[in-house]
XYZ file of N, CA and C in Angstrom:
429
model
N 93.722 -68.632 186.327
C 95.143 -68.692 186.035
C 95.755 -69.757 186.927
N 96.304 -70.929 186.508
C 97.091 -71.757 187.544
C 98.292 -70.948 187.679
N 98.593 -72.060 189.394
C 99.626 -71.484 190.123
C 100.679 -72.268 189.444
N 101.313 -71.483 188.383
C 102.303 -72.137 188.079
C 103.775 -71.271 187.959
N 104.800 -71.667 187.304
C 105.956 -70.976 186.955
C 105.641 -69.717 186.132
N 104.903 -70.158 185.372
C 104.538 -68.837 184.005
C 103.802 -67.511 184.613
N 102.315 -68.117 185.458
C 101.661 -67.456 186.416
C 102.544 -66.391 187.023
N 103.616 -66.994 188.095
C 104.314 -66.145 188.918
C 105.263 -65.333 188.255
N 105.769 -65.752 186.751
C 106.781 -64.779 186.515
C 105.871 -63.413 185.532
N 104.952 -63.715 185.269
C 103.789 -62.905 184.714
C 103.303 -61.670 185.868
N 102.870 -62.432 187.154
C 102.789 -61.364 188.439
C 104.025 -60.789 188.354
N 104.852 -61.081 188.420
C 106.481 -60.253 188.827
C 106.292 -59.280 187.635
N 106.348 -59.682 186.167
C 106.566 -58.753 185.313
C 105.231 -57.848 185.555
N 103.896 -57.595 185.875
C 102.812 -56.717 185.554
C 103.873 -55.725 187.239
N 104.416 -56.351 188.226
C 104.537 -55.547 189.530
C 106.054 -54.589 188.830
N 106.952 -55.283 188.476
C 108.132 -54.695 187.467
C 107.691 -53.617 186.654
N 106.270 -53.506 185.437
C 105.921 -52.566 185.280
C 105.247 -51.217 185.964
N 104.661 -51.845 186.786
C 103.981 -50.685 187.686
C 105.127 -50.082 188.568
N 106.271 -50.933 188.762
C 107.236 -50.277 189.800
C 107.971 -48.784 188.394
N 108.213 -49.555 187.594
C 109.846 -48.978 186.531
C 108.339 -47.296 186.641
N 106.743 -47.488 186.070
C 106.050 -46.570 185.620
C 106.258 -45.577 186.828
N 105.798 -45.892 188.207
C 105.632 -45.350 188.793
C 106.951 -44.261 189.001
N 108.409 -45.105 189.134
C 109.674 -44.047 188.771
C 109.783 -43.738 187.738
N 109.820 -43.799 186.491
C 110.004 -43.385 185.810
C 109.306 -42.719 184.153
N 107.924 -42.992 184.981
C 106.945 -42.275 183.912
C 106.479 -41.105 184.440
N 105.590 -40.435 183.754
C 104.980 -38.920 183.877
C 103.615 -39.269 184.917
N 102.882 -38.487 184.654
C 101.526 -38.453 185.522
C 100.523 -39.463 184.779
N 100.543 -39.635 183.227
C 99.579 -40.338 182.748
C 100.040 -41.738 182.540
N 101.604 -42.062 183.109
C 101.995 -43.468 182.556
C 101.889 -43.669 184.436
N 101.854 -43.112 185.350
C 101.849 -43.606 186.681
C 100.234 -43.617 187.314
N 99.415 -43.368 186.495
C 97.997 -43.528 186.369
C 97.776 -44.803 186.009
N 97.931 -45.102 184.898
C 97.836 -46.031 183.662
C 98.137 -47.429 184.584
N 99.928 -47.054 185.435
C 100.614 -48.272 185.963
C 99.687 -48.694 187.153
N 99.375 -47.234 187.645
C 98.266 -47.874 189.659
C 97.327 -48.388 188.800
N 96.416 -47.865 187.620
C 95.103 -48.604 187.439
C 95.291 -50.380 187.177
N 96.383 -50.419 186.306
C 96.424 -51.538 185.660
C 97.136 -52.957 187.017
N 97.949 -52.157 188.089
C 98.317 -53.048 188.941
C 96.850 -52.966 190.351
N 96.234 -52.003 190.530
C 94.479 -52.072 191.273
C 94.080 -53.003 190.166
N 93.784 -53.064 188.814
C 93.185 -54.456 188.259
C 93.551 -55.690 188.864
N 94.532 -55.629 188.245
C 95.226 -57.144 188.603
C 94.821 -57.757 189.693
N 95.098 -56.789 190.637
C 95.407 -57.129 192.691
C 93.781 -57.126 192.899
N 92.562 -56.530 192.318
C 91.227 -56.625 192.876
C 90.638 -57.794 191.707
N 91.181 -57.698 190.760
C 90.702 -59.716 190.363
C 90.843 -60.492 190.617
N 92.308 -60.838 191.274
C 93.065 -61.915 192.337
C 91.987 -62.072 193.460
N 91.508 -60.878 193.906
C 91.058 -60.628 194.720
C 89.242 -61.539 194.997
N 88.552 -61.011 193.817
C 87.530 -60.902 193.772
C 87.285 -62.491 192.696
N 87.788 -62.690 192.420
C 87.294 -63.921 191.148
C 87.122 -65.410 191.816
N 86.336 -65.868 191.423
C 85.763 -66.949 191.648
C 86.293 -68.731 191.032
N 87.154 -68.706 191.727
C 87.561 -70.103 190.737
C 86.797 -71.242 191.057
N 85.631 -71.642 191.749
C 84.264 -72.426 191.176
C 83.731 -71.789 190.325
N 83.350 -70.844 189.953
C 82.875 -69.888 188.468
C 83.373 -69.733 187.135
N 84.758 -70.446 187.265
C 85.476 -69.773 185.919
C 84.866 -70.346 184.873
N 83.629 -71.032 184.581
C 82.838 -71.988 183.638
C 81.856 -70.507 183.249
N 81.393 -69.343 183.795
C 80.811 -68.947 183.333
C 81.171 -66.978 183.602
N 80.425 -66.114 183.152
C 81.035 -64.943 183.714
C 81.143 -64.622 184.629
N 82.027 -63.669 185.519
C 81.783 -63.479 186.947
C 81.629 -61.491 186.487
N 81.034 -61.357 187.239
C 80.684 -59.691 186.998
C 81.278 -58.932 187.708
N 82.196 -59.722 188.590
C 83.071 -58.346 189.203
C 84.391 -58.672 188.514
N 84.942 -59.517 187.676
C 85.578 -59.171 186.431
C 85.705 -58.894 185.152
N 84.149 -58.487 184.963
C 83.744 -57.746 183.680
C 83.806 -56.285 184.320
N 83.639 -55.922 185.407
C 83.489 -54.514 185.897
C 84.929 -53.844 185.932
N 85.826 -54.922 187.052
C 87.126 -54.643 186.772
C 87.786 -53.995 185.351
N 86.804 -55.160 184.260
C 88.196 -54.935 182.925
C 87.260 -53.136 182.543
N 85.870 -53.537 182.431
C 85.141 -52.007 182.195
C 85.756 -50.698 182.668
N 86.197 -50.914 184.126
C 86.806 -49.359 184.825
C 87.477 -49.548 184.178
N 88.883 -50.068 183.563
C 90.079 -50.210 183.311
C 89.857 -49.418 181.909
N 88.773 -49.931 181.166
C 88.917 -49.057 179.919
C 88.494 -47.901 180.128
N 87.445 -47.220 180.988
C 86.929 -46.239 181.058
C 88.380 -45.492 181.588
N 89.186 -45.937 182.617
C 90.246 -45.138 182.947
C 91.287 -45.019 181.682
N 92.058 -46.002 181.231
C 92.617 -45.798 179.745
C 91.989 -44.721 178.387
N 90.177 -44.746 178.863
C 90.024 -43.826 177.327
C 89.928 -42.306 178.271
N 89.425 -42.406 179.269
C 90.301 -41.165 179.817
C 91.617 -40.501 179.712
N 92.343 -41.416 179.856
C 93.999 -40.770 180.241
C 94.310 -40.546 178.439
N 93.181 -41.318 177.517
C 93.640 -41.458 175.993
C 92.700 -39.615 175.845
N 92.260 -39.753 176.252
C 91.103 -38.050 175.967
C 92.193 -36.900 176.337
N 92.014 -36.972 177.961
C 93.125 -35.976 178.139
C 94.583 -35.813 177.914
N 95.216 -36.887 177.855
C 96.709 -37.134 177.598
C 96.698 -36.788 176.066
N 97.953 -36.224 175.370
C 98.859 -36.139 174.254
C 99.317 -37.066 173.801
N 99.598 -38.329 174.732
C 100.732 -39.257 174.081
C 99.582 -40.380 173.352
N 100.002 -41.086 172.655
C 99.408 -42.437 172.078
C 99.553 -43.815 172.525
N 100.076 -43.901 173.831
C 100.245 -45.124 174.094
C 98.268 -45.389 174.991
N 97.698 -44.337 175.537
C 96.892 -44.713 176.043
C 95.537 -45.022 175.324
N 95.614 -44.287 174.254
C 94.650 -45.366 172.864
C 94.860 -46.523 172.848
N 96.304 -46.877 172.285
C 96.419 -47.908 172.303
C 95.777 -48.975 173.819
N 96.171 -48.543 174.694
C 95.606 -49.514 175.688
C 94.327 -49.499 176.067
N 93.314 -48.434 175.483
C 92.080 -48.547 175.580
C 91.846 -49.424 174.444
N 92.005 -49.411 172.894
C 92.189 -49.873 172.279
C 91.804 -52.009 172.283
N 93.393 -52.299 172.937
C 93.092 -53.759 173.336
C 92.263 -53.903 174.397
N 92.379 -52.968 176.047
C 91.347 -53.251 176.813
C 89.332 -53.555 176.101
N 90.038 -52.521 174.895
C 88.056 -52.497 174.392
C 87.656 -54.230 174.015
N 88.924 -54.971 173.350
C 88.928 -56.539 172.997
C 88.806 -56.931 174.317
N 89.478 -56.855 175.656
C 89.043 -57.654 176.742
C 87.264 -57.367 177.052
N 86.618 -56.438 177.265
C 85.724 -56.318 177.577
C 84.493 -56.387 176.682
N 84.620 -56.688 175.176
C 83.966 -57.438 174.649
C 84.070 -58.896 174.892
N 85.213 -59.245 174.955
C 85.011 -61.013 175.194
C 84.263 -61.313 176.474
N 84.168 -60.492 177.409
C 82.923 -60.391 178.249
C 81.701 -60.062 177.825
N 81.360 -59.579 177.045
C 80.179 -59.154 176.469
C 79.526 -60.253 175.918
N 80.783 -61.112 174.872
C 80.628 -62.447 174.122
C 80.223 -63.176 175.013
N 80.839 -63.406 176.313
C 80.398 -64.646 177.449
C 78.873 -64.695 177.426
N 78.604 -62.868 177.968
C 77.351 -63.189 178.415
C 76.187 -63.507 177.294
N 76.172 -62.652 175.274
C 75.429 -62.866 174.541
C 74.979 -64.179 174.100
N 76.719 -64.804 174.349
C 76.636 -66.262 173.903
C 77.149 -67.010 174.621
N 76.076 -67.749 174.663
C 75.926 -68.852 176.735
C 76.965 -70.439 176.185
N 76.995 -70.415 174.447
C 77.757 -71.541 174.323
C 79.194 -71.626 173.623
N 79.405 -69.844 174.143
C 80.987 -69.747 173.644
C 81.729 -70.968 174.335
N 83.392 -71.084 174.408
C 83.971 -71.179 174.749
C 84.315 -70.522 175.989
N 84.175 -70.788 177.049
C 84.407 -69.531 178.352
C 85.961 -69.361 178.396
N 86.694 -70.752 178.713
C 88.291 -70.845 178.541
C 89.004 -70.287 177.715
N 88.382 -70.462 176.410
C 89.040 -69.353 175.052
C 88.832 -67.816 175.498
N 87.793 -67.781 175.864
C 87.518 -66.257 176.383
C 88.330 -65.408 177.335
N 88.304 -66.531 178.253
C 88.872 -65.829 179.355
C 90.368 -65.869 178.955
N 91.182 -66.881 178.063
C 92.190 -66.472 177.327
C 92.112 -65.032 176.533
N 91.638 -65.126 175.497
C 91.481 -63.410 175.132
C 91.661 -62.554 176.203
N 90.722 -62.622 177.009
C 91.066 -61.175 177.688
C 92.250 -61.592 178.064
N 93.181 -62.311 178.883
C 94.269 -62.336 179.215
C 95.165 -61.965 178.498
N 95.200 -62.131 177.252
C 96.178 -61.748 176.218
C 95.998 -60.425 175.732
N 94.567 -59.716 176.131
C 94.362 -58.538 175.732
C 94.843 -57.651 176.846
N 94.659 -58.026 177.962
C 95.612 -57.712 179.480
C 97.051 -57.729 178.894
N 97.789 -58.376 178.854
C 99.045 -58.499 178.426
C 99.478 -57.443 177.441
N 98.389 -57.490 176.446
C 99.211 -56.340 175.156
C 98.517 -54.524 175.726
N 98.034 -55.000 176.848
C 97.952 -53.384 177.568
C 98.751 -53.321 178.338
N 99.909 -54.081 178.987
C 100.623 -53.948 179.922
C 101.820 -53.683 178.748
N 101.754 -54.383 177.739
C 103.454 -54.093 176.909
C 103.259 -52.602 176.589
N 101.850 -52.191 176.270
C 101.991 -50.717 175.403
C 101.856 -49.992 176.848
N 101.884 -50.377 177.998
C 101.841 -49.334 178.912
C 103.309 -49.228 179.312
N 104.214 -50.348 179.151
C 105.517 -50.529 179.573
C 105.962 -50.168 177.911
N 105.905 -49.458 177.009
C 106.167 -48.969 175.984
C 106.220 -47.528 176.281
N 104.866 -47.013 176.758
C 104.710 -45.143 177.129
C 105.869 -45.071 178.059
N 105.868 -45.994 179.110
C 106.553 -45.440 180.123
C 108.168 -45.535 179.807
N 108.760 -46.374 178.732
C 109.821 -45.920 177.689
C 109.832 -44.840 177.445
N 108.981 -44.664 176.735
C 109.084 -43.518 175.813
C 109.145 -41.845 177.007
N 108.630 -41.588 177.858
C 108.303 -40.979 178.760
C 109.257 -40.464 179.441
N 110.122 -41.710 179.660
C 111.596 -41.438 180.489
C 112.755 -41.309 179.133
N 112.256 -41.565 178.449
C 113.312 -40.837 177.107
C 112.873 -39.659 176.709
N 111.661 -39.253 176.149
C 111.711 -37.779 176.217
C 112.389 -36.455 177.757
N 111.877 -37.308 178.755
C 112.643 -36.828 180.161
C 114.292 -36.444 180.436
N 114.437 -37.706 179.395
C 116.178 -37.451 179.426
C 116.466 -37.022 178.542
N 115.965 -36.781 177.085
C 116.263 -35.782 175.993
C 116.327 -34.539 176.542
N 115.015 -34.074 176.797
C 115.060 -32.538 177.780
C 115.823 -32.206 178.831
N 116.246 -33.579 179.646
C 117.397 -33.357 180.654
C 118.786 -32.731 180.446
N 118.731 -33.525 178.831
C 120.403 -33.217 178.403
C 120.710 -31.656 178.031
N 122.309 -31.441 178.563
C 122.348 -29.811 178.257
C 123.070 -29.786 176.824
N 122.586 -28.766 176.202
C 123.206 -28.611 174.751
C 124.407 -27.834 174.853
């Protein structure tokens, strides 16, 4: 990811979601928000930018927990937003799969996909956690 304008307002919005989830979602949207902001912060962390030409395996592992935690919270949870984010996470962690089957993908296109598949798990996670604090305040209200 370059250090650019887009970059930084992208970090702000994934930290904006994990903040609004953490106040104002339930137990499975403040799960959802720590897993998905521990992604973020241990790929920053861990990724290799002499490598980005080929896979790096501690960000195929990263996106892997991430789904294994999403089809969890999608097993035990009621609501539907966490399908959904297992859902697109399952597209990020095939395009890792793609890297490694096929040595003459595109790596850049790839590693786009997952980014965009990152992204549409952060909107449907900042969607539950809508929805979450509106059922909260439906039940809040006195009749």
């Amino acid at each position: 990811m370059p250090e650019s304008v887009i970059a930084h307002a992208g970090f702000a919005l994934v930290v904006l979601v994990a903040i609004v989830g953490f106040l104002k979602g339930d137990e499975p949207e403040r799960i959802g928000a720590g897993a998905y902001a521990l992604a973020l912060f241990s790929t920053l962390l861990l990724r290799e930018e002499s490598l980005m030409d080929q896979p790096q395996l501690a960000l195929i592992l990263i996106d892997a927990a991430l789904l294994v935690v999403y089809g969890a919270l999608a097993w035990k949870s009621r609501r539907a937003w966490p399908a959904w984010a297992a859902a697109v996470q399952t597209v990020a962690v095939m395009a890792h799969v793609l890297m490694i089957a096929q040595p003459g993908a595109s790596i850049a296109t790839l590693y786009e996909v997952v980014s965009l598949a990152n992204f549409a798990a952060l909107g449907v996670l900042s969607i539950g956690v809508f929805q979450a604090w509106r059922d909260r305040a439906i039940v809040a209200e006195p009749r």
